[in-house]
């Protein structure tokens, strides 16, 4: 394994931890409800930070975007729209069934589609020469996906057990079954973020680099141009909730919680950019393996936050042991996919 690949694995793993634990400030909030911290966090993560870096450090960014084929931007933003729906559902599921369980189920389902699709329909730039599913590398990566899906099954049974223990303690909002359905939908759609990058990064980065942008600002430019549809969904829904509840004034009630919500956005934006960089450094299979390892690491971040914040307090025995097995399987899946990446030609 080359030094670049090791660095790529390290970056996508770090990205997963950042995104998986991004919402930790919500545990410190008392006045802000979901719609308030979600709106502020997503505004920073998906609009303010990527567009600020793009416009400040990518010369003639808008002119460069105009040179990118419309089909590229449309395709990327369609994937981003799917992720936008998943992201909103994910935030709701954090409240309904907890961060730990949401992270485990969403990770396993999202990675299944996100890992396999770029080996069937090739991505852009570095990823257009990815090996197929039937190659040794592809088979190894698919084996990792299989292990991950088994981990999802264990996590789901752990969740049912945990729900039975906590049902009368009012530690979750809404039924577990409804939250599970929402999490499954979010899991399937969650790969849209990575796929928006996979199918948009080649043309967008080439266009802004032609105008003189460096690698890091160019990566921000990809996210700015390719996730606009997802950003819109993530902002419109909490705005709707605030309008329905007539709660816009809550945003001005606590500058401390406003700052904490902004930290959520910074965490997520940092994770997104680091993920894109790591995927590129992994080489031709970076779209598949990078997303797989990032998702496994994201699960670790969400599990750590869930356990540390007390979501599993008072739950012992079989449910907790099942979740431990799920975590172990998801980690193993990431290692198997990393080994598959070494089989691909650079």
CSV table of N, CA, C and O in Angstrom, one decimal, residues 41-142:
chain,number,residue,atom,x,y,z
A,41,UNK,N,-26.9,25.0,11.4
A,41,UNK,CA,-25.8,24.1,11.1
A,41,UNK,C,-25.7,23.9,9.6
A,41,UNK,O,-24.6,23.9,9.1
A,42,UNK,N,-26.8,23.6,9.0
A,42,UNK,CA,-26.7,23.3,7.5
A,42,UNK,C,-26.5,24.6,6.7
A,42,UNK,O,-25.8,24.5,5.7
A,43,UNK,N,-26.9,25.7,7.2
A,43,UNK,CA,-26.6,27.0,6.5
A,43,UNK,C,-25.1,27.2,6.5
A,43,UNK,O,-24.5,27.6,5.5
A,44,UNK,N,-24.4,26.9,7.6
A,44,UNK,CA,-23.0,27.1,7.6
A,44,UNK,C,-22.3,26.0,6.8
A,44,UNK,O,-21.3,26.3,6.0
A,45,UNK,N,-22.7,24.7,7.0
A,45,UNK,CA,-22.0,23.6,6.3
A,45,UNK,C,-22.2,23.6,4.8
A,45,UNK,O,-21.2,23.3,4.1
A,46,UNK,N,-23.4,23.9,4.3
A,46,UNK,CA,-23.7,23.7,2.9
A,46,UNK,C,-23.7,25.0,2.1
A,46,UNK,O,-23.7,24.9,0.8
A,47,UNK,N,-23.7,26.1,2.7
A,47,UNK,CA,-23.8,27.4,1.9
A,47,UNK,C,-22.7,28.3,2.3
A,47,UNK,O,-21.8,28.7,1.5
A,48,UNK,N,-22.6,28.8,3.5
A,48,UNK,CA,-21.7,29.8,3.9
A,48,UNK,C,-20.2,29.4,3.7
A,48,UNK,O,-19.4,30.1,3.1
A,49,UNK,N,-19.8,28.3,4.3
A,49,UNK,CA,-18.4,27.9,4.2
A,49,UNK,C,-18.0,27.5,2.8
A,49,UNK,O,-17.0,28.0,2.3
A,50,UNK,N,-18.7,26.6,2.1
A,50,UNK,CA,-18.2,26.2,0.8
A,50,UNK,C,-18.2,27.3,-0.2
A,50,UNK,O,-17.2,27.5,-1.0
A,51,UNK,N,-19.2,28.2,-0.2
A,51,UNK,CA,-19.3,29.3,-1.1
A,51,UNK,C,-18.3,30.4,-0.8
A,51,UNK,O,-17.7,31.1,-1.7
A,52,UNK,N,-18.0,30.6,0.5
A,52,UNK,CA,-17.1,31.6,0.9
A,52,UNK,C,-15.7,31.3,0.4
A,52,UNK,O,-15.0,32.1,-0.2
A,53,UNK,N,-15.3,30.0,0.7
A,53,UNK,CA,-13.9,29.6,0.2
A,53,UNK,C,-13.9,29.6,-1.3
A,53,UNK,O,-12.8,30.0,-1.9
A,54,UNK,N,-14.9,29.1,-2.0
A,54,UNK,CA,-14.9,29.1,-3.4
A,54,UNK,C,-14.7,30.5,-4.0
A,54,UNK,O,-13.9,30.7,-4.9
A,55,UNK,N,-15.5,31.4,-3.6
A,55,UNK,CA,-15.5,32.8,-4.1
A,55,UNK,C,-14.3,33.6,-3.8
A,55,UNK,O,-13.8,34.4,-4.5
A,56,UNK,N,-13.7,33.2,-2.6
A,56,UNK,CA,-12.5,34.0,-2.2
A,56,UNK,C,-11.2,33.4,-2.8
A,56,UNK,O,-10.3,34.1,-3.0
A,57,UNK,N,-11.1,32.1,-3.0
A,57,UNK,CA,-9.9,31.5,-3.3
A,57,UNK,C,-9.9,30.7,-4.7
A,57,UNK,O,-8.9,30.2,-5.1
A,58,UNK,N,-11.0,30.8,-5.4
A,58,UNK,CA,-11.0,30.2,-6.8
A,58,UNK,C,-11.3,31.4,-7.7
A,58,UNK,O,-12.4,31.9,-7.8
A,59,UNK,N,-10.2,31.9,-8.4
A,59,UNK,CA,-10.4,33.0,-9.3
A,59,UNK,C,-11.4,32.7,-10.4
A,59,UNK,O,-11.5,31.6,-11.0
A,60,UNK,N,-12.3,33.7,-10.6
A,60,UNK,CA,-13.4,33.6,-11.6
A,60,UNK,C,-14.2,32.3,-11.5
A,60,UNK,O,-14.4,31.6,-12.5
A,61,UNK,N,-14.6,32.0,-10.3
A,61,UNK,CA,-15.3,30.8,-10.0
A,61,UNK,C,-16.5,30.6,-10.8
A,61,UNK,O,-16.8,29.5,-11.4
A,62,UNK,N,-17.3,31.7,-10.9
A,62,UNK,CA,-18.6,31.6,-11.6
A,62,UNK,C,-18.4,31.4,-13.1
A,62,UNK,O,-19.1,30.6,-13.7
A,63,UNK,N,-17.3,32.0,-13.6
A,63,UNK,CA,-17.0,31.8,-15.0
A,63,UNK,C,-16.6,30.3,-15.2
A,63,UNK,O,-16.9,29.7,-16.3
A,64,UNK,N,-15.8,29.8,-14.3
A,64,UNK,CA,-15.4,28.4,-14.4
A,64,UNK,C,-16.6,27.4,-14.3
A,64,UNK,O,-16.7,26.5,-15.1
A,65,UNK,N,-17.6,27.7,-13.4
A,65,UNK,CA,-18.8,26.9,-13.4
A,65,UNK,C,-19.5,26.9,-14.7
A,65,UNK,O,-20.1,25.9,-15.1
A,66,UNK,N,-19.5,28.0,-15.4
A,66,UNK,CA,-20.3,28.2,-16.6
A,66,UNK,C,-19.7,27.2,-17.7
A,66,UNK,O,-20.4,26.9,-18.7
A,67,UNK,N,-18.4,26.8,-17.5
A,67,UNK,CA,-17.8,26.0,-18.5
A,67,UNK,C,-18.1,24.5,-18.3
A,67,UNK,O,-17.8,23.6,-19.1
A,68,UNK,N,-18.6,24.2,-17.1
A,68,UNK,CA,-18.9,22.8,-16.7
A,68,UNK,C,-20.2,22.3,-17.5
A,68,UNK,O,-21.2,23.1,-17.5
A,69,UNK,N,-20.2,21.2,-18.1
A,69,UNK,CA,-21.4,20.7,-18.8
A,69,UNK,C,-22.6,20.7,-17.8
A,69,UNK,O,-22.5,20.3,-16.7
A,70,UNK,N,-23.7,21.2,-18.3
A,70,UNK,CA,-24.9,21.3,-17.5
A,70,UNK,C,-25.3,19.9,-17.0
A,70,UNK,O,-25.8,19.7,-15.9
A,71,UNK,N,-25.1,18.8,-17.9
A,71,UNK,CA,-25.5,17.5,-17.5
A,71,UNK,C,-24.7,17.0,-16.2
A,71,UNK,O,-25.3,16.3,-15.4
A,72,UNK,N,-23.5,17.5,-16.1
A,72,UNK,CA,-22.7,17.1,-14.9
A,72,UNK,C,-23.3,17.7,-13.6
A,72,UNK,O,-23.4,17.0,-12.6
A,73,UNK,N,-23.6,19.0,-13.7
A,73,UNK,CA,-24.1,19.7,-12.5
A,73,UNK,C,-25.5,19.1,-12.2
A,73,UNK,O,-25.9,19.0,-11.0
A,74,UNK,N,-26.3,18.8,-13.2
A,74,UNK,CA,-27.7,18.3,-12.9
A,74,UNK,C,-27.6,16.9,-12.3
A,74,UNK,O,-28.3,16.6,-11.3
A,75,UNK,N,-26.7,16.0,-12.8
A,75,UNK,CA,-26.6,14.7,-12.3
A,75,UNK,C,-26.1,14.8,-10.8
A,75,UNK,O,-26.6,14.1,-9.9
A,76,UNK,N,-25.1,15.6,-10.6
A,76,UNK,CA,-24.5,15.7,-9.2
A,76,UNK,C,-25.6,16.2,-8.3
A,76,UNK,O,-25.7,15.7,-7.1
A,77,UNK,N,-26.4,17.2,-8.7
A,77,UNK,CA,-27.4,17.8,-7.8
A,77,UNK,C,-28.6,16.9,-7.6
A,77,UNK,O,-29.3,17.0,-6.6
A,78,UNK,N,-28.9,16.0,-8.5
A,78,UNK,CA,-29.9,15.0,-8.3
A,78,UNK,C,-29.5,14.1,-7.2
A,78,UNK,O,-30.3,13.7,-6.3
A,79,UNK,N,-28.2,13.6,-7.2
A,79,UNK,CA,-27.7,12.8,-6.1
A,79,UNK,C,-27.8,13.6,-4.8
A,79,UNK,O,-28.1,13.1,-3.8
A,80,UNK,N,-27.4,14.9,-4.9
A,80,UNK,CA,-27.4,15.7,-3.7
A,80,UNK,C,-28.8,15.9,-3.1
A,80,UNK,O,-29.0,15.9,-1.9
A,81,UNK,N,-29.8,15.9,-4.0
A,81,UNK,CA,-31.2,16.1,-3.5
A,81,UNK,C,-31.6,14.9,-2.7
A,81,UNK,O,-32.2,15.0,-1.7
A,82,UNK,N,-31.2,13.7,-3.2
A,82,UNK,CA,-31.5,12.4,-2.5
A,82,UNK,C,-30.8,12.5,-1.1
A,82,UNK,O,-31.4,12.1,-0.1
A,83,UNK,N,-29.6,12.9,-1.1
A,83,UNK,CA,-28.9,13.0,0.2
A,83,UNK,C,-29.5,14.1,1.0
A,83,UNK,O,-29.6,13.9,2.3
A,84,UNK,N,-30.0,15.2,0.5
A,84,UNK,CA,-30.7,16.2,1.3
A,84,UNK,C,-31.9,15.6,2.0
A,84,UNK,O,-32.1,15.9,3.2
A,85,UNK,N,-32.7,14.8,1.3
A,85,UNK,CA,-33.8,14.2,2.0
A,85,UNK,C,-33.3,13.2,3.1
A,85,UNK,O,-33.8,13.2,4.2
A,86,UNK,N,-32.3,12.5,2.8
A,86,UNK,CA,-31.7,11.6,3.8
A,86,UNK,C,-31.1,12.3,5.0
A,86,UNK,O,-31.3,11.9,6.1
A,87,UNK,N,-30.5,13.4,4.8
A,87,UNK,CA,-29.9,14.2,5.8
A,87,UNK,C,-31.0,14.7,6.8
A,87,UNK,O,-30.8,14.7,8.0
A,88,UNK,N,-32.1,15.2,6.3
A,88,UNK,CA,-33.2,15.7,7.1
A,88,UNK,C,-33.8,14.5,7.9
A,88,UNK,O,-34.0,14.7,9.1
A,89,UNK,N,-34.0,13.4,7.3
A,89,UNK,CA,-34.5,12.2,8.0
A,89,UNK,C,-33.5,11.8,9.0
A,89,UNK,O,-33.9,11.4,10.1
A,90,UNK,N,-32.3,11.9,8.7
A,90,UNK,CA,-31.2,11.5,9.7
A,90,UNK,C,-31.3,12.3,10.9
A,90,UNK,O,-31.3,11.8,12.1
A,91,UNK,N,-31.4,13.6,10.8
A,91,UNK,CA,-31.6,14.5,11.9
A,91,UNK,C,-32.8,14.2,12.7
A,91,UNK,O,-32.7,14.2,14.0
A,92,UNK,N,-33.9,13.9,12.1
A,92,UNK,CA,-35.1,13.6,12.8
A,92,UNK,C,-35.0,12.3,13.6
A,92,UNK,O,-35.4,12.1,14.7
A,93,UNK,N,-34.2,11.3,12.9
A,93,UNK,CA,-34.0,10.0,13.6
A,93,UNK,C,-33.1,10.1,14.8
A,93,UNK,O,-33.2,9.3,15.7
A,94,UNK,N,-32.2,11.1,14.8
A,94,UNK,CA,-31.3,11.3,15.9
A,94,UNK,C,-32.2,11.6,17.1
A,94,UNK,O,-31.9,11.1,18.3
A,95,UNK,N,-33.3,12.3,16.9
A,95,UNK,CA,-34.2,12.7,18.0
A,95,UNK,C,-35.1,11.5,18.4
A,95,UNK,O,-35.4,11.2,19.5
A,96,UNK,N,-35.6,10.7,17.3
A,96,UNK,CA,-36.6,9.7,17.6
A,96,UNK,C,-36.0,8.4,18.1
A,96,UNK,O,-36.5,7.8,19.1
A,97,UNK,N,-34.9,7.9,17.6
A,97,UNK,CA,-34.3,6.6,18.0
A,97,UNK,C,-32.9,6.7,18.5
A,97,UNK,O,-32.3,5.7,18.8
A,98,UNK,N,-32.3,7.9,18.5
A,98,UNK,CA,-31.0,8.1,19.0
A,98,UNK,C,-29.9,8.1,18.0
A,98,UNK,O,-30.1,7.6,16.9
A,99,UNK,N,-28.8,8.7,18.4
A,99,UNK,CA,-27.7,8.9,17.4
A,99,UNK,C,-27.0,7.5,17.1
A,99,UNK,O,-26.6,7.2,16.0
A,100,UNK,N,-26.8,6.7,18.2
A,100,UNK,CA,-26.0,5.5,18.0
A,100,UNK,C,-26.7,4.5,17.0
A,100,UNK,O,-26.1,4.0,16.0
A,101,UNK,N,-28.0,4.3,17.2
A,101,UNK,CA,-28.7,3.3,16.3
A,101,UNK,C,-28.9,3.9,14.9
A,101,UNK,O,-28.7,3.2,13.9
A,102,UNK,N,-29.2,5.2,14.8
A,102,UNK,CA,-29.4,5.8,13.5
A,102,UNK,C,-28.1,5.7,12.7
A,102,UNK,O,-28.1,5.3,11.5
A,103,UNK,N,-27.0,6.0,13.4
A,103,UNK,CA,-25.7,5.9,12.7
A,103,UNK,C,-25.4,4.5,12.2
A,103,UNK,O,-24.9,4.4,11.0
A,104,UNK,N,-25.7,3.5,12.9
A,104,UNK,CA,-25.3,2.1,12.5
A,104,UNK,C,-26.1,1.7,11.3
A,104,UNK,O,-25.6,1.2,10.3
A,105,UNK,N,-27.5,1.9,11.4
A,105,UNK,CA,-28.3,1.4,10.3
A,105,UNK,C,-28.1,2.3,9.0
A,105,UNK,O,-28.0,1.7,7.9
A,106,UNK,N,-28.0,3.6,9.2
A,106,UNK,CA,-27.8,4.4,8.0
A,106,UNK,C,-26.5,4.1,7.3
A,106,UNK,O,-26.4,4.1,6.1
A,107,UNK,N,-25.4,3.9,8.1
A,107,UNK,CA,-24.1,3.6,7.6
A,107,UNK,C,-24.2,2.3,6.7
A,107,UNK,O,-23.7,2.3,5.5
A,108,UNK,N,-24.7,1.2,7.2
A,108,UNK,CA,-24.7,0.0,6.4
A,108,UNK,C,-25.5,0.1,5.2
A,108,UNK,O,-25.0,-0.4,4.1
A,109,UNK,N,-26.7,0.7,5.2
A,109,UNK,CA,-27.5,0.7,4.0
A,109,UNK,C,-26.9,1.7,3.0
A,109,UNK,O,-26.9,1.4,1.8
A,110,UNK,N,-26.5,2.8,3.4
A,110,UNK,CA,-25.9,3.8,2.5
A,110,UNK,C,-24.7,3.3,1.8
A,110,UNK,O,-24.5,3.6,0.6
A,111,UNK,N,-23.9,2.6,2.5
A,111,UNK,CA,-22.6,2.1,1.9
A,111,UNK,C,-22.9,1.1,0.8
A,111,UNK,O,-22.1,1.0,-0.2
A,112,UNK,N,-23.9,0.3,0.9
A,112,UNK,CA,-24.2,-0.7,-0.1
A,112,UNK,C,-24.3,-0.2,-1.5
A,112,UNK,O,-23.7,-0.7,-2.4
A,113,UNK,N,-25.2,0.9,-1.6
A,113,UNK,CA,-25.3,1.5,-2.9
A,113,UNK,C,-24.2,2.4,-3.3
A,113,UNK,O,-23.7,2.3,-4.4
A,114,UNK,N,-23.7,3.1,-2.3
A,114,UNK,CA,-22.6,4.1,-2.6
A,114,UNK,C,-21.3,3.4,-3.0
A,114,UNK,O,-20.5,3.9,-3.8
A,115,UNK,N,-21.0,2.2,-2.5
A,115,UNK,CA,-19.8,1.5,-2.8
A,115,UNK,C,-19.9,0.8,-4.2
A,115,UNK,O,-19.0,0.8,-5.0
A,116,UNK,N,-21.1,0.2,-4.5
A,116,UNK,CA,-21.2,-0.6,-5.7
A,116,UNK,C,-21.4,0.2,-6.9
A,116,UNK,O,-20.9,-0.2,-8.0
A,117,UNK,N,-22.2,1.3,-6.8
A,117,UNK,CA,-22.6,2.0,-8.1
A,117,UNK,C,-21.4,2.5,-8.8
A,117,UNK,O,-21.4,2.4,-10.1
A,118,UNK,N,-20.4,3.1,-8.2
A,118,UNK,CA,-19.2,3.7,-9.0
A,118,UNK,C,-18.4,2.6,-9.7
A,118,UNK,O,-17.7,2.9,-10.6
A,119,UNK,N,-18.6,1.3,-9.3
A,119,UNK,CA,-17.9,0.2,-10.1
A,119,UNK,C,-18.8,-0.2,-11.2
A,119,UNK,O,-18.3,-1.0,-12.1
A,120,UNK,N,-20.0,0.2,-11.3
A,120,UNK,CA,-20.9,-0.2,-12.4
A,120,UNK,C,-21.0,1.0,-13.4
A,120,UNK,O,-20.7,0.8,-14.6
A,121,UNK,N,-21.4,2.1,-12.9
A,121,UNK,CA,-21.4,3.4,-13.7
A,121,UNK,C,-20.3,4.2,-13.2
A,121,UNK,O,-20.3,4.8,-12.2
A,122,UNK,N,-19.2,4.3,-14.0
A,122,UNK,CA,-18.0,4.9,-13.6
A,122,UNK,C,-18.1,6.4,-13.3
A,122,UNK,O,-18.9,7.1,-14.0
A,123,UNK,N,-17.4,6.9,-12.4
A,123,UNK,CA,-17.4,8.3,-12.0
A,123,UNK,C,-16.6,9.1,-12.9
A,123,UNK,O,-16.2,8.7,-14.0
A,124,UNK,N,-16.2,10.3,-12.5
A,124,UNK,CA,-15.5,11.3,-13.3
A,124,UNK,C,-14.1,11.4,-12.7
A,124,UNK,O,-13.8,11.0,-11.6
A,125,UNK,N,-13.2,12.0,-13.5
A,125,UNK,CA,-11.8,12.3,-13.0
A,125,UNK,C,-11.1,11.0,-12.6
A,125,UNK,O,-11.0,10.1,-13.4
A,126,UNK,N,-10.6,11.0,-11.4
A,126,UNK,CA,-9.8,9.8,-10.9
A,126,UNK,C,-10.6,8.5,-10.9
A,126,UNK,O,-10.0,7.4,-11.0
A,127,UNK,N,-11.9,8.6,-10.9
A,127,UNK,CA,-12.7,7.4,-10.7
A,127,UNK,C,-13.2,6.8,-11.9
A,127,UNK,O,-13.9,5.8,-11.9
A,128,UNK,N,-12.9,7.3,-13.1
A,128,UNK,CA,-13.5,6.8,-14.3
A,128,UNK,C,-12.9,5.4,-14.7
A,128,UNK,O,-13.4,4.7,-15.5
A,129,UNK,N,-11.7,5.1,-14.2
A,129,UNK,CA,-11.1,3.8,-14.5
A,129,UNK,C,-11.2,2.8,-13.4
A,129,UNK,O,-10.4,1.8,-13.3
A,130,UNK,N,-12.2,2.9,-12.5
A,130,UNK,CA,-12.4,2.0,-11.4
A,130,UNK,C,-12.7,0.6,-12.0
A,130,UNK,O,-13.4,0.4,-13.0
A,131,UNK,N,-12.1,-0.5,-11.3
A,131,UNK,CA,-12.4,-1.9,-11.8
A,131,UNK,C,-13.8,-2.2,-11.6
A,131,UNK,O,-14.6,-1.6,-10.8
A,132,UNK,N,-14.3,-3.2,-12.3
A,132,UNK,CA,-15.7,-3.7,-12.2
A,132,UNK,C,-16.0,-4.5,-11.0
A,132,UNK,O,-15.0,-4.9,-10.3
A,133,UNK,N,-17.2,-4.9,-10.9
A,133,UNK,CA,-17.6,-5.7,-9.7
A,133,UNK,C,-17.0,-7.1,-9.8
A,133,UNK,O,-16.8,-7.7,-8.7
A,134,UNK,N,-16.8,-7.6,-11.0
A,134,UNK,CA,-16.3,-9.0,-11.1
A,134,UNK,C,-14.8,-9.1,-11.0
A,134,UNK,O,-14.3,-10.2,-11.0
A,135,UNK,N,-14.1,-8.0,-10.9
A,135,UNK,CA,-12.6,-8.0,-10.7
A,135,UNK,C,-12.3,-8.5,-9.3
A,135,UNK,O,-13.1,-8.5,-8.4
A,136,UNK,N,-11.0,-8.9,-9.0
A,136,UNK,CA,-10.6,-9.3,-7.7
A,136,UNK,C,-10.9,-8.2,-6.7
A,136,UNK,O,-11.4,-8.5,-5.6
A,137,UNK,N,-10.5,-7.0,-7.1
A,137,UNK,CA,-10.8,-5.9,-6.2
A,137,UNK,C,-12.3,-5.7,-5.9
A,137,UNK,O,-12.7,-5.4,-4.8
A,138,UNK,N,-13.0,-5.8,-7.0
A,138,UNK,CA,-14.5,-5.6,-6.9
A,138,UNK,C,-15.1,-6.6,-6.0
A,138,UNK,O,-16.0,-6.3,-5.1
A,139,UNK,N,-14.7,-7.9,-6.1
A,139,UNK,CA,-15.3,-9.0,-5.3
A,139,UNK,C,-14.9,-8.8,-3.8
A,139,UNK,O,-15.7,-9.0,-2.9
A,140,UNK,N,-13.7,-8.3,-3.6
A,140,UNK,CA,-13.3,-8.1,-2.2
A,140,UNK,C,-14.1,-6.9,-1.6
A,140,UNK,O,-14.5,-7.0,-0.4
A,141,UNK,N,-14.3,-5.9,-2.3
A,141,UNK,CA,-15.1,-4.8,-1.8
A,141,UNK,C,-16.5,-5.2,-1.6
A,141,UNK,O,-17.1,-4.8,-0.6
A,142,UNK,N,-17.1,-6.0,-2.5
A,142,UNK,CA,-18.4,-6.5,-2.3
A,142,UNK,C,-18.5,-7.4,-1.0
A,142,UNK,O,-19.5,-7.4,-0.3
